[in-house]
Coordinates of C-alpha atoms in Angstrom, one line a residue:
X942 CA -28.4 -21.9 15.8
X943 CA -27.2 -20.0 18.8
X944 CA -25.8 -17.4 16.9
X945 CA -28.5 -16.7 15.4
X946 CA -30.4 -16.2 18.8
X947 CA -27.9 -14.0 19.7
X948 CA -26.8 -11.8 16.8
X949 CA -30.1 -11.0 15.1
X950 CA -29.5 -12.0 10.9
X951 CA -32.8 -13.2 11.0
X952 CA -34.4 -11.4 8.5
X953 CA -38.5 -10.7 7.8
X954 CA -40.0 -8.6 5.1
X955 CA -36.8 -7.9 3.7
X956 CA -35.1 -6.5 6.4
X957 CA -32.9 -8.3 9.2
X958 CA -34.3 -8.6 13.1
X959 CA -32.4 -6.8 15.7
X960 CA -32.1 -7.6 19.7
X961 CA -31.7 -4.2 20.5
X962 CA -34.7 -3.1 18.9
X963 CA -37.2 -6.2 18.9
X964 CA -36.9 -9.2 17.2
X965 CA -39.5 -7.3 14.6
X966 CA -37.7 -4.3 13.5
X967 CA -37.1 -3.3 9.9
X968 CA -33.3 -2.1 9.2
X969 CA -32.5 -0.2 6.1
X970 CA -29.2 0.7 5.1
X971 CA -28.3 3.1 3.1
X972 CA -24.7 3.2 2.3
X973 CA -23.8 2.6 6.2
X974 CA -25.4 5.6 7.1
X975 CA -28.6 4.5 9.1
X976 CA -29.0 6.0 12.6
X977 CA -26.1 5.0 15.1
X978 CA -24.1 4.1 12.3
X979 CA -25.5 1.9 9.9
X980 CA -26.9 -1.1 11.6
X981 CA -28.7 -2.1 9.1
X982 CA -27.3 -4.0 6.1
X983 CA -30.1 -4.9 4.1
X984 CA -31.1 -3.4 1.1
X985 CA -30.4 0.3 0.6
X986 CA -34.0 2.7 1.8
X987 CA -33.1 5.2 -1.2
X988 CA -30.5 5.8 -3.6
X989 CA -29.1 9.8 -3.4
X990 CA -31.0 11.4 -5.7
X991 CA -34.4 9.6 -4.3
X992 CA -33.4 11.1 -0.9
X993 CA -33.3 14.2 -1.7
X994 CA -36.6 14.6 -3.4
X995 CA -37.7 13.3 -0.4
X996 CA -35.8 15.8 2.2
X997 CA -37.2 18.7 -0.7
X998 CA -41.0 17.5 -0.4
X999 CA -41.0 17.5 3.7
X1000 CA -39.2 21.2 3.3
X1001 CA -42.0 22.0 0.8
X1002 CA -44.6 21.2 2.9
X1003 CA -42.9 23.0 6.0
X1004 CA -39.5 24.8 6.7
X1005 CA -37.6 22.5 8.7
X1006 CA -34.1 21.9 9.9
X1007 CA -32.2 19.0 9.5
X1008 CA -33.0 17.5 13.0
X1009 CA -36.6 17.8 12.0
X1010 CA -36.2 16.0 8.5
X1011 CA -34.6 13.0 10.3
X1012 CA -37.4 12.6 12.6
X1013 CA -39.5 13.5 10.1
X1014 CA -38.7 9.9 8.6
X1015 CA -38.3 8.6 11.5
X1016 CA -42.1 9.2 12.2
X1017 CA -42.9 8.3 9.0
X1018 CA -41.7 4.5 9.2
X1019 CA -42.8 4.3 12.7
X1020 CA -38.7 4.2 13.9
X1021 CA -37.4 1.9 11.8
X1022 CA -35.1 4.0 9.4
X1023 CA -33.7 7.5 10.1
X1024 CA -30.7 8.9 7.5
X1025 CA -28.0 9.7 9.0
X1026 CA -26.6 13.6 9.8
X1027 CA -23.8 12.4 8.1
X1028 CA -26.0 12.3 4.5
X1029 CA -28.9 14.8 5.2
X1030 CA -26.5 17.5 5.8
X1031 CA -24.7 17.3 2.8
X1032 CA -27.6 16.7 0.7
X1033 CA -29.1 19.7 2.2
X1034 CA -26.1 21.8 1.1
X1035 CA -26.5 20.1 -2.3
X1036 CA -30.1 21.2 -2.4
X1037 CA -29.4 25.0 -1.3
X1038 CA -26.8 24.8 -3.8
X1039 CA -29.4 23.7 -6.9
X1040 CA -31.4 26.9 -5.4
X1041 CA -34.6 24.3 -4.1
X1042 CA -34.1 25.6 -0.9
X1043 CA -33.0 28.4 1.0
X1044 CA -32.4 28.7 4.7
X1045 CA -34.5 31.0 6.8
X1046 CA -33.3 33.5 8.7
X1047 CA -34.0 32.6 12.6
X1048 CA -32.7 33.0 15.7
X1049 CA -32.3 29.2 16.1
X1050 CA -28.8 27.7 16.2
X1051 CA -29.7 25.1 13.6
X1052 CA -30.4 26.0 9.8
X1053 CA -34.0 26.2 8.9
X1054 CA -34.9 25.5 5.2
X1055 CA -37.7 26.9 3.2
X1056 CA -38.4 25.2 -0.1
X1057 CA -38.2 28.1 -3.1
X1058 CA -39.9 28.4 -6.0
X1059 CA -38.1 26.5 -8.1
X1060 CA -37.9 23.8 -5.6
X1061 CA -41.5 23.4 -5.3
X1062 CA -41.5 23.3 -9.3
X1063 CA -39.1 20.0 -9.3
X1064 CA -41.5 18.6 -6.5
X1065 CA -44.6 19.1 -9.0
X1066 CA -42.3 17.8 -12.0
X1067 CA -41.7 14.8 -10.0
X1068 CA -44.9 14.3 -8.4
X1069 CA -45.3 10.5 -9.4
X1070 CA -42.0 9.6 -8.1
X1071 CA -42.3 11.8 -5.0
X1072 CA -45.3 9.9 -3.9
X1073 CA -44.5 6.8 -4.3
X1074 CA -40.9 7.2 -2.1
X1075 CA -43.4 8.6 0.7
X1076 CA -46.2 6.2 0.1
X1077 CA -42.5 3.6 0.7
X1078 CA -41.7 5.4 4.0
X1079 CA -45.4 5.0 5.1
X1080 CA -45.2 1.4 4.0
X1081 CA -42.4 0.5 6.1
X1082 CA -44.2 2.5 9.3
X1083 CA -47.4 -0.4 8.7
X1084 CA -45.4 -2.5 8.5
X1085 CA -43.5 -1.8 11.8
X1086 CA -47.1 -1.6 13.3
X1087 CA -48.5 -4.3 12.4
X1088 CA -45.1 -6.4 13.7
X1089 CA -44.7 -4.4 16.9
X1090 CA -46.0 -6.3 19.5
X1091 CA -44.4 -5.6 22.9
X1092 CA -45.7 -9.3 24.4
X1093 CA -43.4 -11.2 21.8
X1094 CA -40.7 -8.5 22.5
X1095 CA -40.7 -9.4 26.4
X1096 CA -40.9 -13.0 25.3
X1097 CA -38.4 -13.3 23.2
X1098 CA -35.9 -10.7 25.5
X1099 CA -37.0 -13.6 28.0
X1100 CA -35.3 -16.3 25.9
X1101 CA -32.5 -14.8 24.8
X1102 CA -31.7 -13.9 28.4
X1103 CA -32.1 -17.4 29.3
X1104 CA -29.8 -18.7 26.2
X1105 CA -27.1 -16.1 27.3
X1106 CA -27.0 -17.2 30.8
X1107 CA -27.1 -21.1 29.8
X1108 CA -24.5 -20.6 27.2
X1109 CA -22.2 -18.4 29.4
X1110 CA -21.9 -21.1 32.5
X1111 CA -21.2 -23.5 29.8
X1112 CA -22.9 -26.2 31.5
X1113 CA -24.6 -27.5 28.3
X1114 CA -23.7 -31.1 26.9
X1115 CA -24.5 -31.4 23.5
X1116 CA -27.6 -33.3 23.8
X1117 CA -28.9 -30.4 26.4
X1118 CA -27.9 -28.3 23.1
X1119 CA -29.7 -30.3 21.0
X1120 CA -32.9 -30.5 23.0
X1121 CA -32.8 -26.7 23.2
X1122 CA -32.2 -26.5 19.6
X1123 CA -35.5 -28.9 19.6
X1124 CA -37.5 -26.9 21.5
X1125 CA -37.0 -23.5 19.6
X1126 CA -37.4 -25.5 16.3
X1127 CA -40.6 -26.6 17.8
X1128 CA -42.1 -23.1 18.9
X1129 CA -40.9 -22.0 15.1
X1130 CA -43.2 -24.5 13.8
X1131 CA -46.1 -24.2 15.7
X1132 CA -46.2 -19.9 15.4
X1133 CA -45.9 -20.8 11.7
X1134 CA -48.9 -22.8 12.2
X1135 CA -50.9 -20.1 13.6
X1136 CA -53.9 -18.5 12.2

């Protein structure tokens, strides 16, 4: 039970809650690679190929760097999934390397890509499939919406502050733990009860 308050496997809309983010957030993982090192480990965002028609179509519809295309997502599903630097840059060089991009000379530091011709042609081959893995990221961004509301964050901060402190003077008898256990299972039951 107390784990659970502390460690965050609680999972909603197929994804797992974190403390450090809000007991709402949505985690993807995608081989390990989400942003500060793959806390998610839920089911994986995209597999490699499905990522990179997705870094291709944000390219296509504006030269970006690989900073950009990370927040880019990021945006997209309202902060709960970014890819890691570890797989966009790679899959960048992969992309270059099937001639769907090309960088842009600049006088930035960071490479900026422009989509080519030919890598605007895959995007229109695979329009239907391109669409529907950005109508997913926009999905998950509602979602995040919908769920983010900073009241139950505070609240629920609030608790597991309280079960931390409790727990760490190890003061509790096991009928004090039992009541507590009472009194979340009751809160469960009457939030599942709301309409």
């Amino acid at each position: 039970m107390f784990h659970g308050m502390h460690g965050g496997r609680g999972r909603h809309c197929g994804s797992r809650g974190d403390w450090s983010r809000g007991p709402f957030s949505v985690h993807w993982d995608f081989g390990g690679d989400a942003r500060g090192g793959g806390r998610g480990r839920g089911r994986r965002m995209f597999d490699g190929g499905e990522l990179r028609l997705v870094l291709l179509k944000l390219i296509a519809d504006e030269p970006r760097h690989g900073y950009e295309l990370i927040r880019s997502i990021e945006e997209l599903t309202g902060g709960d999934y970014a890819p890691s630097p570890g797989v966009v840059y790679p899959t960048l060089t992969l992309l270059d390397e099937m001639g769907f991009i090309e960088e842009q000379a600049t006088d930035e530091k960071r490479k900026r890509y422009a989509a080519t011709d030919a890598g605007r042609a895959h995007i229109e081959e695979n329009k239907e499939q391109v669409d529907a893995l950005i109508e997913r990221l926009a999905h998950v961004g509602e979602r995040r919406q919908r769920t983010d509301g900073a009241p139950i964050r505070r609240a629920m901060g609030n608790l597991r502050v309280a079960l931390e402190h409790r727990l760490t003077k190890g003061d509790f008898s096991q009928d004090t733990l039992h009541d507590v256990a009472a009194l979340i299972d009751e809160v469960a039951q009457k939030i599942e009860r709301l309409r």
